[in-house]
Coordinates of C-alpha atoms and ligand atoms in Angstrom, one line a residue:
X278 CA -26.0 -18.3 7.8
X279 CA -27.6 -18.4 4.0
X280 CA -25.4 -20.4 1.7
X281 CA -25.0 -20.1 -2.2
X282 CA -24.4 -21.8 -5.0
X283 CA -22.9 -20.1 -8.3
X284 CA -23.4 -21.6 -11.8
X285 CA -21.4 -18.7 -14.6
X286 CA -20.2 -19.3 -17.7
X287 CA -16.9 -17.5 -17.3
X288 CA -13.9 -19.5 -15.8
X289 CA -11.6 -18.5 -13.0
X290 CA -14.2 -16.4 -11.6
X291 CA -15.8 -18.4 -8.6
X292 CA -13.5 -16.0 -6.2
X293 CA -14.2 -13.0 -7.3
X294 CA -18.3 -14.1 -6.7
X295 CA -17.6 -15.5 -3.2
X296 CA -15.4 -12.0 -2.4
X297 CA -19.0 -9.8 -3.7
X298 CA -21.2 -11.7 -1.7
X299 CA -19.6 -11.9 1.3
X300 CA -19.4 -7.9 1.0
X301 CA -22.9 -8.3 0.9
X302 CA -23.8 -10.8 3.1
X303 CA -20.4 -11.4 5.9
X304 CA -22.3 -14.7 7.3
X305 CA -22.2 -16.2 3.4
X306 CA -21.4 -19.7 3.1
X307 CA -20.5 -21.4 -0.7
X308 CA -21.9 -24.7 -1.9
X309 CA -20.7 -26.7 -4.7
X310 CA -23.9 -27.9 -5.0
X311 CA -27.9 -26.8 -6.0
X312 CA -28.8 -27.7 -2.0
X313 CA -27.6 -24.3 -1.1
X314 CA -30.2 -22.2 0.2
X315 CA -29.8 -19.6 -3.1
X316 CA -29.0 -20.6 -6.5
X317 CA -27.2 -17.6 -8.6
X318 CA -26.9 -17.6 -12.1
X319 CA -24.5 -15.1 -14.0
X320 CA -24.0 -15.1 -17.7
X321 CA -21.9 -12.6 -19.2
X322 CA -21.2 -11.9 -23.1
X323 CA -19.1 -9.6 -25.1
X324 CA -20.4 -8.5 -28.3
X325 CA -17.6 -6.3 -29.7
X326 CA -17.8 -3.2 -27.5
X327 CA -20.3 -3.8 -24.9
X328 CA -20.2 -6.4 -21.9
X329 CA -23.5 -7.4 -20.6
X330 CA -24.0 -9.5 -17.4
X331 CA -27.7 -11.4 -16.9
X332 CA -27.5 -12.5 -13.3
X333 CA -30.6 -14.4 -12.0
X334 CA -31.4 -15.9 -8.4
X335 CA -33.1 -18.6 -7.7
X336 CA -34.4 -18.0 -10.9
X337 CA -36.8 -15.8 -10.1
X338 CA -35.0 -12.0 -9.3
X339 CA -33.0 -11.0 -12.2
X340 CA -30.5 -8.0 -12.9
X341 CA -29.0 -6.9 -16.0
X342 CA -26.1 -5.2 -16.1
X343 CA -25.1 -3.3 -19.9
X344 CA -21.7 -1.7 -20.3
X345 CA -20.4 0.1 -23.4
X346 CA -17.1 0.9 -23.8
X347 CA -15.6 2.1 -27.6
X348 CA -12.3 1.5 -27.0
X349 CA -13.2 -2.5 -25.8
X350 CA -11.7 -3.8 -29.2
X351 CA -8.7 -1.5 -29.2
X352 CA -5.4 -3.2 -28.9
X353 CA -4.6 -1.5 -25.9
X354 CA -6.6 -4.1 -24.1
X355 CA -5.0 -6.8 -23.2
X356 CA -6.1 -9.8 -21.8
X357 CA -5.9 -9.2 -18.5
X358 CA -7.3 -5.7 -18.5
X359 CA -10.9 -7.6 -20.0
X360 CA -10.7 -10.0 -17.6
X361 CA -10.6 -7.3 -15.0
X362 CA -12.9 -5.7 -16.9
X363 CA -15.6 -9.1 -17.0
X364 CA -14.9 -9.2 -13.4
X365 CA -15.8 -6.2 -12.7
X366 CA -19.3 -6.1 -14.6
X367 CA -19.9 -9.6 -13.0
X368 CA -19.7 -8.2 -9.1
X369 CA -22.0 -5.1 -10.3
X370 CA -24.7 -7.8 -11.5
X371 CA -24.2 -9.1 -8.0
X372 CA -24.7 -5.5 -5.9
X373 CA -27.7 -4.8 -8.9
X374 CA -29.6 -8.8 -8.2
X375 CA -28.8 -8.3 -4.5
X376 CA -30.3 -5.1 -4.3
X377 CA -33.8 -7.0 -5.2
X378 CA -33.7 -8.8 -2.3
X379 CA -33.6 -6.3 -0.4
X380 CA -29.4 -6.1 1.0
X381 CA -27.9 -2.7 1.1
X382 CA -25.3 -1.7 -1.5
X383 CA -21.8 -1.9 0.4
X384 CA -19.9 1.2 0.9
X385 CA -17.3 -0.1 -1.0
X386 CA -19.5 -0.8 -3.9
X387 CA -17.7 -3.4 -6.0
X388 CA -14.0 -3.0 -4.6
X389 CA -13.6 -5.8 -2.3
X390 CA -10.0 -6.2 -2.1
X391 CA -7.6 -5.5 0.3
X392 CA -6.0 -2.6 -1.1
X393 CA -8.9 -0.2 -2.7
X394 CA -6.2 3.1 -3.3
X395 CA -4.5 0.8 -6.0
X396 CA -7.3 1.3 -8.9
X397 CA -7.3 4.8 -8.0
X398 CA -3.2 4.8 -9.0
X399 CA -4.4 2.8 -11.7
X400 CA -7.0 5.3 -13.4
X401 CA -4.7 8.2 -12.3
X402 CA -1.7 6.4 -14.6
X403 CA -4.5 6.3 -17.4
X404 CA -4.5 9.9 -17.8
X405 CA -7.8 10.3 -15.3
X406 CA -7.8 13.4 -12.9
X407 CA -9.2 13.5 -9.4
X408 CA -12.6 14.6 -10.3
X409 CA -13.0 12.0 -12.9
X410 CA -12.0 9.6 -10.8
X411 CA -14.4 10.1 -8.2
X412 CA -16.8 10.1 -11.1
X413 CA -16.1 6.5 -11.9
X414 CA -16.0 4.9 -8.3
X415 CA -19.3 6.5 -7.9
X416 CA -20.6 4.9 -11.4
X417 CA -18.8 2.5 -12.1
X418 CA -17.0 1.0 -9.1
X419 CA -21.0 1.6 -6.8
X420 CA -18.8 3.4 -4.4
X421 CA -20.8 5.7 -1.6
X422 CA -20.1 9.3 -2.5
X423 CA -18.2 9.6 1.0
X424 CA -15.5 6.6 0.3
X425 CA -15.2 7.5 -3.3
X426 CA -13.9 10.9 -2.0
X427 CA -11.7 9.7 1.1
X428 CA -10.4 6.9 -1.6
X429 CA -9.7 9.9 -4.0
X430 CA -8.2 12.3 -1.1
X431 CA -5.9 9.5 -0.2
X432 CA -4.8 8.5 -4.0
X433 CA -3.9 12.2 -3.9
X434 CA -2.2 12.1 -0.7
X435 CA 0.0 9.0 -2.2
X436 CA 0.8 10.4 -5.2
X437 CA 4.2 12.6 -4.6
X438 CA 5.1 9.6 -2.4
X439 CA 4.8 6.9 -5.2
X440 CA 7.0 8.8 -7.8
X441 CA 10.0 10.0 -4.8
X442 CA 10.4 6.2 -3.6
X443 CA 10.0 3.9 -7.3
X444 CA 13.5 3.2 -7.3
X445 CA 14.2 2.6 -3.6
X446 CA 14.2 0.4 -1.2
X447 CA 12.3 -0.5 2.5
X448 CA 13.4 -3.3 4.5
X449 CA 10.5 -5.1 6.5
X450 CA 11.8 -7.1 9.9
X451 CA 9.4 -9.2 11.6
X452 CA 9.3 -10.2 14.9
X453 CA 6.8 -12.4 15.6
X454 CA 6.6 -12.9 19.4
X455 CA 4.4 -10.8 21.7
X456 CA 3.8 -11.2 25.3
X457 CA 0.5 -12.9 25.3
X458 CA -1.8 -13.5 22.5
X459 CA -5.1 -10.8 21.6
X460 CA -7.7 -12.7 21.9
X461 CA -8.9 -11.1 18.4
X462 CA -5.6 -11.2 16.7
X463 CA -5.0 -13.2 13.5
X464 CA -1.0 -12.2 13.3
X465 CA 1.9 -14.1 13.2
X466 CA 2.4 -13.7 16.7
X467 CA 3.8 -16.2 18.7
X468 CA 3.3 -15.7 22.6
X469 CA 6.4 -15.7 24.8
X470 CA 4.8 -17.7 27.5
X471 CA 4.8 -20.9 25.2
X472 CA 7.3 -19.8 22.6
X473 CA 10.2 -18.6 24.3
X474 CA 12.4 -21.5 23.7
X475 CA 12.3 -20.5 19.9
X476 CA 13.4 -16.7 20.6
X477 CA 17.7 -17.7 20.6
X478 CA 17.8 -19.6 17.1
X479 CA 15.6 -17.4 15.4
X480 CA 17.5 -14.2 16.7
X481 CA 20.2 -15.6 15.0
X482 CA 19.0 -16.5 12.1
X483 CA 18.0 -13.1 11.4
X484 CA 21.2 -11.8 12.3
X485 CA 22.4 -13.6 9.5
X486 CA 19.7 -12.5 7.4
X487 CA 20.3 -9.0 8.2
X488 CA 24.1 -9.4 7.2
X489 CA 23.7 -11.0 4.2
X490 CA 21.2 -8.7 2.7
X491 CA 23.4 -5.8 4.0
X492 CA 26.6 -7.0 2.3
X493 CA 24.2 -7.5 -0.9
X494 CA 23.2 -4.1 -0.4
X495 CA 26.6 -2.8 -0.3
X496 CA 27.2 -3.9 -3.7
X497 CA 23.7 -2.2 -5.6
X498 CA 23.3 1.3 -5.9
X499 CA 20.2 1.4 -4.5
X500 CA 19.3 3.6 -1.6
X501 CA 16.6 2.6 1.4
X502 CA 13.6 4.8 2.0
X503 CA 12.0 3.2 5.2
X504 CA 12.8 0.2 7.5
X505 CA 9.9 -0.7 9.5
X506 CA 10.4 -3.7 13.0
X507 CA 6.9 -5.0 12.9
X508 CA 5.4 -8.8 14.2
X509 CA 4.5 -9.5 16.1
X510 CA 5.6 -6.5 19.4
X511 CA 9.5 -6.3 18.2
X512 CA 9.9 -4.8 22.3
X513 CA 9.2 -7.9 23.7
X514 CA 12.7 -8.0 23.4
X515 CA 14.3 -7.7 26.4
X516 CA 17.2 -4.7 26.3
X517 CA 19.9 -6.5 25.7
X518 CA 18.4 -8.5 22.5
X519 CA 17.0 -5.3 21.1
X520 CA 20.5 -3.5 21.1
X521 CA 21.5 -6.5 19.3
X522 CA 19.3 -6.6 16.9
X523 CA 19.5 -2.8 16.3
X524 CA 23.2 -3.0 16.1
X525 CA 23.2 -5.6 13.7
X526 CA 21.1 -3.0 11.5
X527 CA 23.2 0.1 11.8
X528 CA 26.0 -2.0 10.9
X529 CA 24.6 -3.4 7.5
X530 CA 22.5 -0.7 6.7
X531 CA 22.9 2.8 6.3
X532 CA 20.1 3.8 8.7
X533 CA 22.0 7.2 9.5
X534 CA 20.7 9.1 5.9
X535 CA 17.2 6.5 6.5
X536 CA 14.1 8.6 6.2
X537 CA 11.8 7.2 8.3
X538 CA 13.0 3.9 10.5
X539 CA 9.8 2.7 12.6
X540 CA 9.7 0.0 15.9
X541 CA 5.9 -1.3 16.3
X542 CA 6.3 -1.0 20.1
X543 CA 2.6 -1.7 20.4
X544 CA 2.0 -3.0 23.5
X545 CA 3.1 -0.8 26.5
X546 CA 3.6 -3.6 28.9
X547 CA 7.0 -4.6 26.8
X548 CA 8.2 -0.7 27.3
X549 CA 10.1 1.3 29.4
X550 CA 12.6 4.5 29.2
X551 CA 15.9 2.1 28.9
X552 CA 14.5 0.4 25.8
X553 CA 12.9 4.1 24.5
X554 CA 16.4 5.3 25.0
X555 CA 17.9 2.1 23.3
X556 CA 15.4 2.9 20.1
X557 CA 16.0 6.0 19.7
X558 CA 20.1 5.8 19.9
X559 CA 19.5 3.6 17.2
X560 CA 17.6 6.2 14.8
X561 CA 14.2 4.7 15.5
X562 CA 12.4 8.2 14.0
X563 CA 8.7 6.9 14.2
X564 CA 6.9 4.5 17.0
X565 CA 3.9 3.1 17.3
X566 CA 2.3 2.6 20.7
X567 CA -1.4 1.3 20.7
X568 CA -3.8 1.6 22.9
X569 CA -6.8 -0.4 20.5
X570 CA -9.1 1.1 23.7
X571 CA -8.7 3.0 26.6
X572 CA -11.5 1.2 28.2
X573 CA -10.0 -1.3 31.4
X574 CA -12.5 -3.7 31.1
X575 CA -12.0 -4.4 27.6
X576 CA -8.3 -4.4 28.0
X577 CA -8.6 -7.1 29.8
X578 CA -11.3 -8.7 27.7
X579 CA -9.4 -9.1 24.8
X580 CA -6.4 -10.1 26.6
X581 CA -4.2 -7.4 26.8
X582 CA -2.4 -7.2 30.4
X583 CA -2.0 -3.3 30.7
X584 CA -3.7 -0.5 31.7
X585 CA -4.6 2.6 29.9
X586 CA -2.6 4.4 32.6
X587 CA 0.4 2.2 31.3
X588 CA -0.5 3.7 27.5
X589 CA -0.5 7.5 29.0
X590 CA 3.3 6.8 31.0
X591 CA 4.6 5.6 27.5
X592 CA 3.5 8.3 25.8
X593 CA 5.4 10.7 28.6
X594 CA 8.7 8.2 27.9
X595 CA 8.0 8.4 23.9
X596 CA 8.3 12.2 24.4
X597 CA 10.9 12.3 27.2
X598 CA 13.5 10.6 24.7
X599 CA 11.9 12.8 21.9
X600 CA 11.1 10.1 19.2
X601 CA 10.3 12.5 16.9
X602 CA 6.9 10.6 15.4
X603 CA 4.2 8.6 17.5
X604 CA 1.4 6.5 15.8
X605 CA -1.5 5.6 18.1
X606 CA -4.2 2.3 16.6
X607 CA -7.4 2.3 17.7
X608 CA -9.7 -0.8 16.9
X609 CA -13.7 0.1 16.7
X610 CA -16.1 -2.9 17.2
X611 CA -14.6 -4.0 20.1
X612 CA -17.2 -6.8 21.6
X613 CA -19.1 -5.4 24.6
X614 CA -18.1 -1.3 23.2
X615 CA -20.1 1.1 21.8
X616 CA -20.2 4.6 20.8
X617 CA -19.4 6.2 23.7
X618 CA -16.2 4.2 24.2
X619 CA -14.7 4.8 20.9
X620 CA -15.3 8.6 21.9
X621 CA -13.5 8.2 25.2
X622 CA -10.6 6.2 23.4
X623 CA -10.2 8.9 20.9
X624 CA -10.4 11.6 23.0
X625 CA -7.6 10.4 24.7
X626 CA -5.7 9.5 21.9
X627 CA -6.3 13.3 20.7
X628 CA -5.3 14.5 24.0
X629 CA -1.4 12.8 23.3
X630 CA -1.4 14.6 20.3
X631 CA 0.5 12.0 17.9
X632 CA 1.9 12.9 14.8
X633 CA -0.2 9.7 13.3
X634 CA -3.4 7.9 14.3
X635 CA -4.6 4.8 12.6
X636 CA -8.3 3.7 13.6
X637 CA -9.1 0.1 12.6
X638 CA -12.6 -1.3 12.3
X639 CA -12.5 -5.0 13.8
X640 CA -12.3 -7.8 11.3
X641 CA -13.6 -11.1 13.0
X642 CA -10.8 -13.6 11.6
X643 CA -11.4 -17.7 12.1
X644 CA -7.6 -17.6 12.8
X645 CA -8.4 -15.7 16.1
X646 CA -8.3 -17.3 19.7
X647 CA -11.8 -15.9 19.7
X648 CA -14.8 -17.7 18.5
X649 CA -16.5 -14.4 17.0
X650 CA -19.9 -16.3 16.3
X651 CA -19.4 -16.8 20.2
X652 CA -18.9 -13.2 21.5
X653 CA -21.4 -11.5 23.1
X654 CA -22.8 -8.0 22.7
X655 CA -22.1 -7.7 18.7
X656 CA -21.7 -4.0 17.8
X657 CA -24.5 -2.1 15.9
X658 CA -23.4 -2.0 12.3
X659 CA -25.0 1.5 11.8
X660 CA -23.6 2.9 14.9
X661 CA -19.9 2.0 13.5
X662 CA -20.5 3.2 10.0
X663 CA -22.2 6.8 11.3
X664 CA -19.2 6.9 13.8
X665 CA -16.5 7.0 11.1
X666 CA -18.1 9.3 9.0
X667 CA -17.7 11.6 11.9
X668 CA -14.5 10.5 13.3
X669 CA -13.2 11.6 9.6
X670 CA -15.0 15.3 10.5
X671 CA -13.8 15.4 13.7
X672 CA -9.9 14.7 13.0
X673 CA -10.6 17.4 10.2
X674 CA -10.8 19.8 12.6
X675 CA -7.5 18.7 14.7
X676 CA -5.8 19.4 11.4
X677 CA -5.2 15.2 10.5
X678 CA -6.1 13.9 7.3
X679 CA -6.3 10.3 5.9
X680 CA -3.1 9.2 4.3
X681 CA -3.5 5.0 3.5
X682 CA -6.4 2.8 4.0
X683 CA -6.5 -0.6 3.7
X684 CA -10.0 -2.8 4.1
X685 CA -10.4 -6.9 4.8
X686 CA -12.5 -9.6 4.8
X687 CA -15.7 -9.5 6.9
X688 CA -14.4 -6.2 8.3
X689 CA -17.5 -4.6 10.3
X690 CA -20.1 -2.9 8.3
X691 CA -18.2 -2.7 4.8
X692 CA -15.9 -0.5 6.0
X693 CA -11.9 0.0 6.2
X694 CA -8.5 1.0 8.5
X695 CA -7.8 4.3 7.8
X696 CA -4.0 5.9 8.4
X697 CA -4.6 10.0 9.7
X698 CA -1.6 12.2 9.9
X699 CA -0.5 15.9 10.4
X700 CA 1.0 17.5 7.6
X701 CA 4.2 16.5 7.0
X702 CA 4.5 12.9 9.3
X703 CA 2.8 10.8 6.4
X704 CA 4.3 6.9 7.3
X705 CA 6.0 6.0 4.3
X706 CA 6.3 2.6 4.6
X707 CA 2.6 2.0 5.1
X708 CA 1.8 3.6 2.2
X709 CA 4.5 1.7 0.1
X710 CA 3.8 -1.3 1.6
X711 CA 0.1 -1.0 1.1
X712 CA 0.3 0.2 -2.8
X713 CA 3.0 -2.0 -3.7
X714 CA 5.0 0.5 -6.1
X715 CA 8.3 0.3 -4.5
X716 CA 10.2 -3.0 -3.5
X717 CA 9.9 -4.1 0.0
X718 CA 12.5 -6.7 0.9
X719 CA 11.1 -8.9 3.5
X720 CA 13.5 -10.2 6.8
X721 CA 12.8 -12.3 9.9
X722 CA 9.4 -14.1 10.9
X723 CA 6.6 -13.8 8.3
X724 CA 8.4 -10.9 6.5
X725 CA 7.1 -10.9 2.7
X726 CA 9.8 -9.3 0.1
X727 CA 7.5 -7.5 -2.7
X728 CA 9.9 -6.9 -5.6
X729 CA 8.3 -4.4 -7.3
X730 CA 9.4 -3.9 -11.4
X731 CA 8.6 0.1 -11.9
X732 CA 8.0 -0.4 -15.7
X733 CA 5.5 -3.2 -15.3
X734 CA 4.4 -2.4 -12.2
X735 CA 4.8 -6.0 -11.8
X736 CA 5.4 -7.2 -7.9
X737 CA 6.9 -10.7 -7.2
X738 CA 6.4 -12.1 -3.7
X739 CA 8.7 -14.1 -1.7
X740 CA 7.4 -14.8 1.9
X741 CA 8.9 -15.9 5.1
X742 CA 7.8 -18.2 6.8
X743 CA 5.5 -17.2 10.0
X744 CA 6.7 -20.0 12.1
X745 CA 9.9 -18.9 13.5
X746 CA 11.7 -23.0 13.9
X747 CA 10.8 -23.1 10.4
X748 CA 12.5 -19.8 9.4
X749 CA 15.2 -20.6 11.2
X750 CA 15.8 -23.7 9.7
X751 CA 15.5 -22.5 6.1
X752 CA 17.2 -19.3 6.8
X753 CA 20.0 -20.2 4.2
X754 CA 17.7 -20.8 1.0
X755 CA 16.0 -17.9 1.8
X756 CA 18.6 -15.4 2.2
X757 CA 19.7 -17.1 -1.1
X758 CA 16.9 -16.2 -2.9
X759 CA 16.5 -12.2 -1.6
X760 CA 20.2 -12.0 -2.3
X761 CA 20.2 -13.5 -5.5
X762 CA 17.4 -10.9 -6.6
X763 CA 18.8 -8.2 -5.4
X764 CA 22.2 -8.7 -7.1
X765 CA 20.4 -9.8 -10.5
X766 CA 18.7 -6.2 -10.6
X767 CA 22.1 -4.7 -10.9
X768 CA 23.9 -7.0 -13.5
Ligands
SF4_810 S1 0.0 -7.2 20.1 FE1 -0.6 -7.1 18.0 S2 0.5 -8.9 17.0 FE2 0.6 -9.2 19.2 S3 -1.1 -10.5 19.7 FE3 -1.9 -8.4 20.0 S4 -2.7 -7.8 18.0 FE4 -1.5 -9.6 17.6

C-alpha cells in the first residue's frame, strides 16, 4: 500500500485529491505528513481566462495542465461553477503526473463520483448536444471513448424521464432486515438471526410514518411517480407483516394510478407463491430477484443460504402471478470467479428473460463482514474490464440497453453498475433516485428523503437513521420534519 502526502494551495480541496488517487491507485493511503512514501505538490492559478495546474511528485515528475476558457470572467460563473471548474483542472494534473509514473488513465478519467450521468444532465442543460458531449468527456473529463459513449447513451436514455417526473413524487421504504448477512455487503441490513427482537417496534413505527406522510400527502397536489420497498430484503417479512405493511400503503397512498411500485425481493430464500400473490394483490408492478451468481459454491461463499435452483423456482412463481417486470443483479468480481462464471451466471439470467438486468462490478467496502485484503483468489482487473465491454455487445444483441449507472469507491478496475432494460421497462425510480431531479421522500430504516427544488436544481437531504431502535425511537421528529416540508411546498 503506497501512501501520499498532498501540499496545494487551494482550500477545501484535500477530498477531491484523495477521491483522484484512489481512482488511480485503490490501495492509496493519505498522510498528513512528508513521511508518506510520495510527496505531491499542486499549484493552481487563474489568470483571467485560463486555469493552469503545476503538479509535481516527489519533486521530481512534473505535469502541467493549461486550460483556456473565454467565457471564465463572464458573470455567468459563479463561484461555485469555478470551484468545480479548479477542481476539475486539479484531478486532470493528477491523471497527467500519474501517467509519468507509469499508472494507467482510469476509464472514468476524472469523474470519480458516485453518480457520473449527472454532468452529462448538466452540459446537456447548457445547451450541449450528445455529440458534443461526448467530445468533452473524451477531452476534458479523460473519459475512455467506450464510457464516454455508454455515459452519453444513458444521459439520453434519462432525458424524457427527467422532464415527465420534475414535479412528482417517489416514496422510498426501507426495510433493513435480511435473513443472514452477505459476507460482502456494506448495507443497512440487519440480520434476522440477531435482530429479530427489533422487527415489532420498528414495524410500527413505520406504520406511523407511512400514515402521517399519506395524510400530508392528501393535502398537496402532488402526484407519486414510483414507490420503491428496498433494505435491506423487504420479504423477509413473513406473510402476515408484509400484508400489513402493504395495506398500510394502499390505504395512504394512491398506489392504484402508481406507475411503477417495486419490492426488492432479492433473496429467493425469503420467497414463495403466497407472498408473490400477496405482492402482486398489492400493485407491486416491478420485482427484483437476484441471483449475484449462479455458481453453488460461491453462494455459499459469500453467505447466501440458497441455491441457484431456488433463483430458477422464483422466477417460475414471479411469472405464475404475472408481475409484470423482473429485475435480475448480477455482481462480477466475485472472490474465487472468473470469466467463465460470469458467462454461466448471465447465460442464465438471459435464459429468464427479465424485463431488467442490473450487473454490478464488486466494490470491496471496510464496512463488509469480509476482510477484502484477506480474500483469496483476487479477480484479474483486465479480465473484468474486457468482460464488460462485451457484456454491453452481447445484451445489444438480446435487444437491452443501459438505462442508469452508478460507480463507487474502489469498485474493481475503475469501472461502474450498470441498469439494462428492454424498451419500454426503464426503472424509474433508479434513475430518479440516482440523478436526483425529482424529490424522493425517504420512509422506514435508512430511507434518505432527497427534496429536490426543480428551479435550482438544489436537493436537500434528510436521512433516516439505519439502525432501526434508533428510528423507532425518533420516529416522531422525523415524520415531523418530512411532513413539515411537504406541507411548506404547498403554502
Ligand atoms: S441481501 Fe442485499 S442487503 Fe441483504 S445482506 Fe445481502 S447484499 Fe446486503
Amino acid at each position: 500500500m503506497a501512501s501520499y502526502y498532498f501540499a496545494c494551495n487551494l482550500p477545501n480541496n484535500q477530498k477531491n485529491m484523495e477521491n483522484m488517487v484512489t481512482a488511480l491507485d485503490p490501495s492509496a493511503d493519505f498522510l498528513n505528513s512528508k513521511h508518506a512514501d510520495y510527496q505531491v505538490e499542486i499549484r493552481v492559478k487563474i489568470d483571467g481566462k485560463a486555469v493552469t495546474c503545476q503538479c509535481k511528485i516527489d519533486g521530481l515528475k512534473q505535469a502541467e495542465i493549461f486550460f483556456y476558457d473565454p467565457e471564465l470572467t463572464d458573470p455567468c460563473y459563479g463561484l461555485g461553477e469555478v470551484e468545480r471548474l479548479q477542481k476539475e483542472i486539479v484531478r486532470r494534473g493528477i491523471v497527467e503526473l500519474f501517467s509519468k509514473i507509469g499508472r494507467k488513465k482510469p476509464p472514468w478519467g476524472i469523474l470519480t463520483g458516485v453518480r457520473p450521468s449527472k454532468i452529462y444532465h448538466y452540459l446537456r442543460d447548457q445547451g450541449y448536444n450528445s455529440g458534443e458531449i461526448k467530445q468533452k468527456l473524451e477531452k476534458h473529463y479523460l473519459l475512455s471513448p467506450e464510457k464516454a459513449l455508454l455515459l452519453t447513451e444513458v444521459g439520453e436514455v434519462q432525458r424524457p424521464w427527467l422532464e415527465r417526473t420534475k414535479n412528482k413524487l417517489n416514496i422510498y421504504i426501507g426495510i433493513p432486515f435480511c435473513p443472514t448477512k452477505c459476507f460482502y455487503c456494506s448495507f443497512a441490513s440487519y440480520p434476522l438471526e440477531t435482530h429479530a427482537h427489533l422487527l415489532k417496534g420498528f414495524l410500527e413505527a413505520l406504520y406511523f410514518e407511512i400514515e402521517e406522510i399519506g395524510k400530508a400527502y392528501q393535502k398537496t397536489d402532488y402526484s407519486l411517480a414510483s414507490i420503491y420497498i428496498g433494505g435491506g430484503t423487504p420479504t423477509v417479512l413473513d406473510h402476515c407483516q408484509l400484508k400489513s405493511l402493504l395495506a398500510h400503503i394502499s390505504q395512504n397512498l394512491p398506489v392504484a394510478d402508481l406507475p411503477e411500485f417495486t419490492v426488492e425481493a432479492g433473496r429467493p430464500d425469503t420467497l414463495d407463491l403466497e407472498k408473490l400473490k400477496i405482492l402482486k394483490n398489492y400493485g407491486v408492478t416491478r420485482v427484483s430477484v437476484n441471483p449475484q451468481t449462479m455458481n453453488p459454491r460461491t453462494l455459499a461463499k459469500i453467505g447466501r443460504k440458497h441455491t441457484p435452483s431456488a433463483i430458477e423456482e422464483t422466477v417460475k412463481m414471479v411469472d405464475q402471478v404475472e408481475i409484470p417486470c423482473l429485475n435480475m443483479d448480477m455482481i462480477i468480481g466475485l472472490p474465487g470467479e472468473g470469466v467463465e462464471d460470469w458467462e454461466n451466471t448471465l447465460e442464465k439470467v438471459l435464459s429468464f428473460k427479465p424485463q431488467n438486468i442490473t450487473i454490478h462490478t464488486l466494490a470491496p467496502k471496510r464496512a463488509a463482514l469480509w476482510d477484502f485484503s484477506q480474500v483469496e483468489n483476487q479477480v484479474k482487473e483486465e479480465n473484468v474490464s474486457r468482460w464488460l465491454g462485451q457484456v454491453y455487445s452481447r445484451l445489444k444483441t438480446k435487444e437491452y440497453y443501459p438505462y442508469y449507472l452508478y460507480r463507487q469507491r474502489r469498485i474493481i478496475a475503475g469501472q461502474e453498475n450498470i441498469g439494462y432494460t428492454l424498451k419500454g421497462w426503464e426503472g424509474i425510480y433508479n434513475i430518479l433516485m440516482m440523478e436526483e431531479r425529482s424529490t424522493v421522500l425517504g420512509l422506514g430504516g435508512g430511507g434518505m428523503t432527497k427534496w429536490y427544488d426543480p428551479l435550482t436544481l438544489n436537493v436537500e437531504r434528510f436521512p433516516n437513521p439505519k439502525c432501526p431502535a434508533t428510528y423507532q425511537g425518533r420516529i416522531k421528529e422525523l415524520v415531523e420534519e418530512k411532513v413539515n416540508k411537504l406541507l411548506r411546498s404547498v403554502d
